[in-house]
């Protein structure tokens, strides 16, 4: 054991010796059971007072690193070795396994490459940088607060209540609003608020995969409700479901709009069976043709609907901002659950989005991006119509909104299409993955959010080529 | 029904009429079953083409607002009325109740008033505004990304790995780190990752209330492990527990440091019973005297410990930033679960904290605030020693760290002390609330994070007066 004394720091000798000996024990340079140098001898060697060494040994003894055995001397504690960290190993292996029923491992640094026409991501090139920086800077000028605003800042909740009313006809009191980390976290909160493990949550089939995964990870059961060109079919919602998750404005993935008759039927059904409904209004800001129908929230007379909105599609997913409108008594319970799970939404982001909305910058951004997305929507819709006429595919629904279109494929499988596009760096969204069961037909999701018109044209012409190529030879089975 | 035509907008007539009729139905101005004016008659009244009215009625029929009964005419649909939103009511009553087992409702706009010596909040007056604004502005200059970095930005995870190693001796690979919304969200993620409903999670008694609430809200069972002046007592951890939550550096609330012998015993015990451990290192940055013991994470040789740290105490709770260090195989699963629950941490905050750390601003802030908190700690510790000598109270443990001290009261109940301080606007932290069972003695938590020295002195002298007053008369029971 090499110990070092810095003569210029006499007052730090005790600390320094203590640190060095502990490091030597921790690293295994002196092992369990080994005898420590006698304090008198060590003091002489180092030229320090014997009391200094006695102090160091005393502290090491008190903490259990070494054991004094009277006249026999001082020894490194037997347990010290057993729990000496094997640093190199620790980053490799663990005795722990994740619980069953979790989503498959995601790449923690997933980044799309090539021309990615999977759905879900808006065009980040349209992100209103200047306005956002201004909003963030304004937000950062305000001092942070402590724990407390579990449901979100009061001024932001007032602003969001006005926004929801103005843009979507959702009539809500600020007390009903809970600010969340996007739609997903609002859905997480709602499931945890209204159901217990073993309860059934009805979802759309095909539907939004991350919500199915979330429900399963929370040990609730998933019931699949079929979707057609008019959206979710309320008559197939099981009576046992405690909660219904639906995307009425723009069914994810088919793009269908839930008809007004079905909206009413769904609400009646939920009333009859004491069910709650999550209305995920994730991208209805981009309504390219026609006018939207009333949200379920507006038609709801018995306070069963939790309305969920997000800024992931209008600004950027990595912002992690959204909100839920709860029936008023539930909002306080939601805030209490929030206090126990992630405490409160980050204040800086809340102040920034509040600034972005109240300055009108969000509206300006939306007006601008609506025009751009409407053009892309038209471009893809025209292409789909042409491909449909040519017999290659059929659109899943009359699709007026959002950032993607979904089609059924006629003469090619999803896998074969993906294989043909892969050399060109083009990825379409998977239709198959939106199904819990095996789909009865192949399909593709064409996300046009994150590709400009010329990229889109190029990609679609590649897809057209892939669709029109002769069918792959049937695989010979051995 | 008063309909209005703007003659200057001939192309918008159809839309305008449609909107007005829908609004009239929605508001109840025309009721279910009522007959609509015949299209010919309405067209004449309004001076528009009959085809315009036919188009409007056609659309209202398609959407189910009205029903055409051939020659009998067009009628408001019977369902329209049933689901007409009763706006005034909707913000008042809901048919839904929250599930059982949730935390009690929190005030969604809770703001402390008066001199608040409850624990948990650092001094926001020390918040490094200038450095933080600089960091936020730098962060806002970078464009946002899409979905993807579920575990956190790679560069931040590298920075946090270095920080954990440098400041706490936690040796971790960046791949082991998951950025979270503070400690609470890291604990939420870990419970959901490693246990299923019905599993037992062992916690300290007394202990941190929000974690108990979180465990219960997730339908896991709470097992209480007694705490003494040396911290949690490992021999009382039940073998059936799947997960152990502990605060070794600075037991919450008693302030005890888990001794090295107990650290080893706890790890051995967890090994023997295949248990995981959450090490919540929530405030060990403020170690006022002495040097900290090795974290459990460093002593752990079998990858059982999830190390959790937060910036809530070093910067501000409302920042919502922290991180967890997982055993390496688990980190990918944690990221996948994250992808399903709140998707990813807000990118802007991640970039800002990365900037704050890499510029050295966080270190500078910590050095400065450590000095200030050490003085306050000394002030409270001296007062506690004096009160202890006077026989009013006993400190719960030799307390070297953090932002609070906890004491047992001898001659007064917690309620009586609170009642005596209330007129002076002084609130101490509740000791009773940190217990799941009824405590065997009364106590108080003195949080000195959020009060400067002169406020502290004034408050403590008030508390002294309250402690030294004659005991309240025993209440006469009828």
mmCIF file of N, CA and C in Angstrom, chain A residues 332-337 339, chain B residues 101-107 213:
data_model
loop_
_atom_site.group_PDB
_atom_site.id
_atom_site.type_symbol
_atom_site.label_atom_id
_atom_site.label_comp_id
_atom_site.label_asym_id
_atom_site.label_seq_id
_atom_site.Cartn_x
_atom_site.Cartn_y
_atom_site.Cartn_z
ATOM 1 N N UNK A 332 -59.105 16.916 -10.625
ATOM 2 C CA UNK A 332 -58.366 17.017 -9.355
ATOM 3 C C UNK A 332 -57.728 15.681 -8.988
ATOM 4 N N UNK A 333 -58.447 14.595 -9.276
ATOM 5 C CA UNK A 333 -57.866 13.276 -9.018
ATOM 6 C C UNK A 333 -56.691 13.014 -9.959
ATOM 7 N N UNK A 334 -56.843 13.474 -11.191
ATOM 8 C CA UNK A 334 -55.753 13.306 -12.163
ATOM 9 C C UNK A 334 -54.521 14.060 -11.680
ATOM 10 N N UNK A 335 -54.734 15.257 -11.133
ATOM 11 C CA UNK A 335 -53.605 16.045 -10.624
ATOM 12 C C UNK A 335 -52.938 15.335 -9.450
ATOM 13 N N UNK A 336 -53.725 14.700 -8.601
ATOM 14 C CA UNK A 336 -53.165 13.975 -7.451
ATOM 15 C C UNK A 336 -52.340 12.780 -7.916
ATOM 16 N N UNK A 337 -52.848 12.091 -8.926
ATOM 17 C CA UNK A 337 -52.093 10.952 -9.461
ATOM 18 C C UNK A 337 -50.816 11.449 -10.128
ATOM 19 N N UNK A 339 -49.172 14.044 -9.224
ATOM 20 C CA UNK A 339 -48.258 14.381 -8.131
ATOM 21 C C UNK A 339 -47.487 13.145 -7.681
ATOM 22 N N UNK B 101 -58.006 3.365 -4.515
ATOM 23 C CA UNK B 101 -56.575 3.195 -4.239
ATOM 24 C C UNK B 101 -55.702 4.325 -4.732
ATOM 25 N N UNK B 102 -56.330 5.420 -5.172
ATOM 26 C CA UNK B 102 -55.514 6.536 -5.651
ATOM 27 C C UNK B 102 -55.171 7.476 -4.509
ATOM 28 N N UNK B 103 -54.115 8.284 -4.687
ATOM 29 C CA UNK B 103 -53.818 9.302 -3.683
ATOM 30 C C UNK B 103 -54.996 10.256 -3.542
ATOM 31 N N UNK B 104 -55.088 10.877 -2.389
ATOM 32 C CA UNK B 104 -56.151 11.862 -2.207
ATOM 33 C C UNK B 104 -55.948 13.032 -3.150
ATOM 34 N N UNK B 105 -57.027 13.729 -3.438
ATOM 35 C CA UNK B 105 -56.928 14.832 -4.390
ATOM 36 C C UNK B 105 -55.958 15.895 -3.888
ATOM 37 N N UNK B 106 -55.079 16.281 -4.762
ATOM 38 C CA UNK B 106 -54.147 17.357 -4.442
ATOM 39 C C UNK B 106 -54.719 18.654 -4.994
ATOM 40 N N UNK B 107 -54.427 19.728 -4.326
ATOM 41 C CA UNK B 107 -54.786 21.021 -4.874
ATOM 42 C C UNK B 107 -53.948 21.244 -6.130
ATOM 43 N N UNK B 213 -47.373 6.368 -2.122
ATOM 44 C CA UNK B 213 -48.580 6.634 -2.909
ATOM 45 C C UNK B 213 -48.443 6.091 -4.331
#
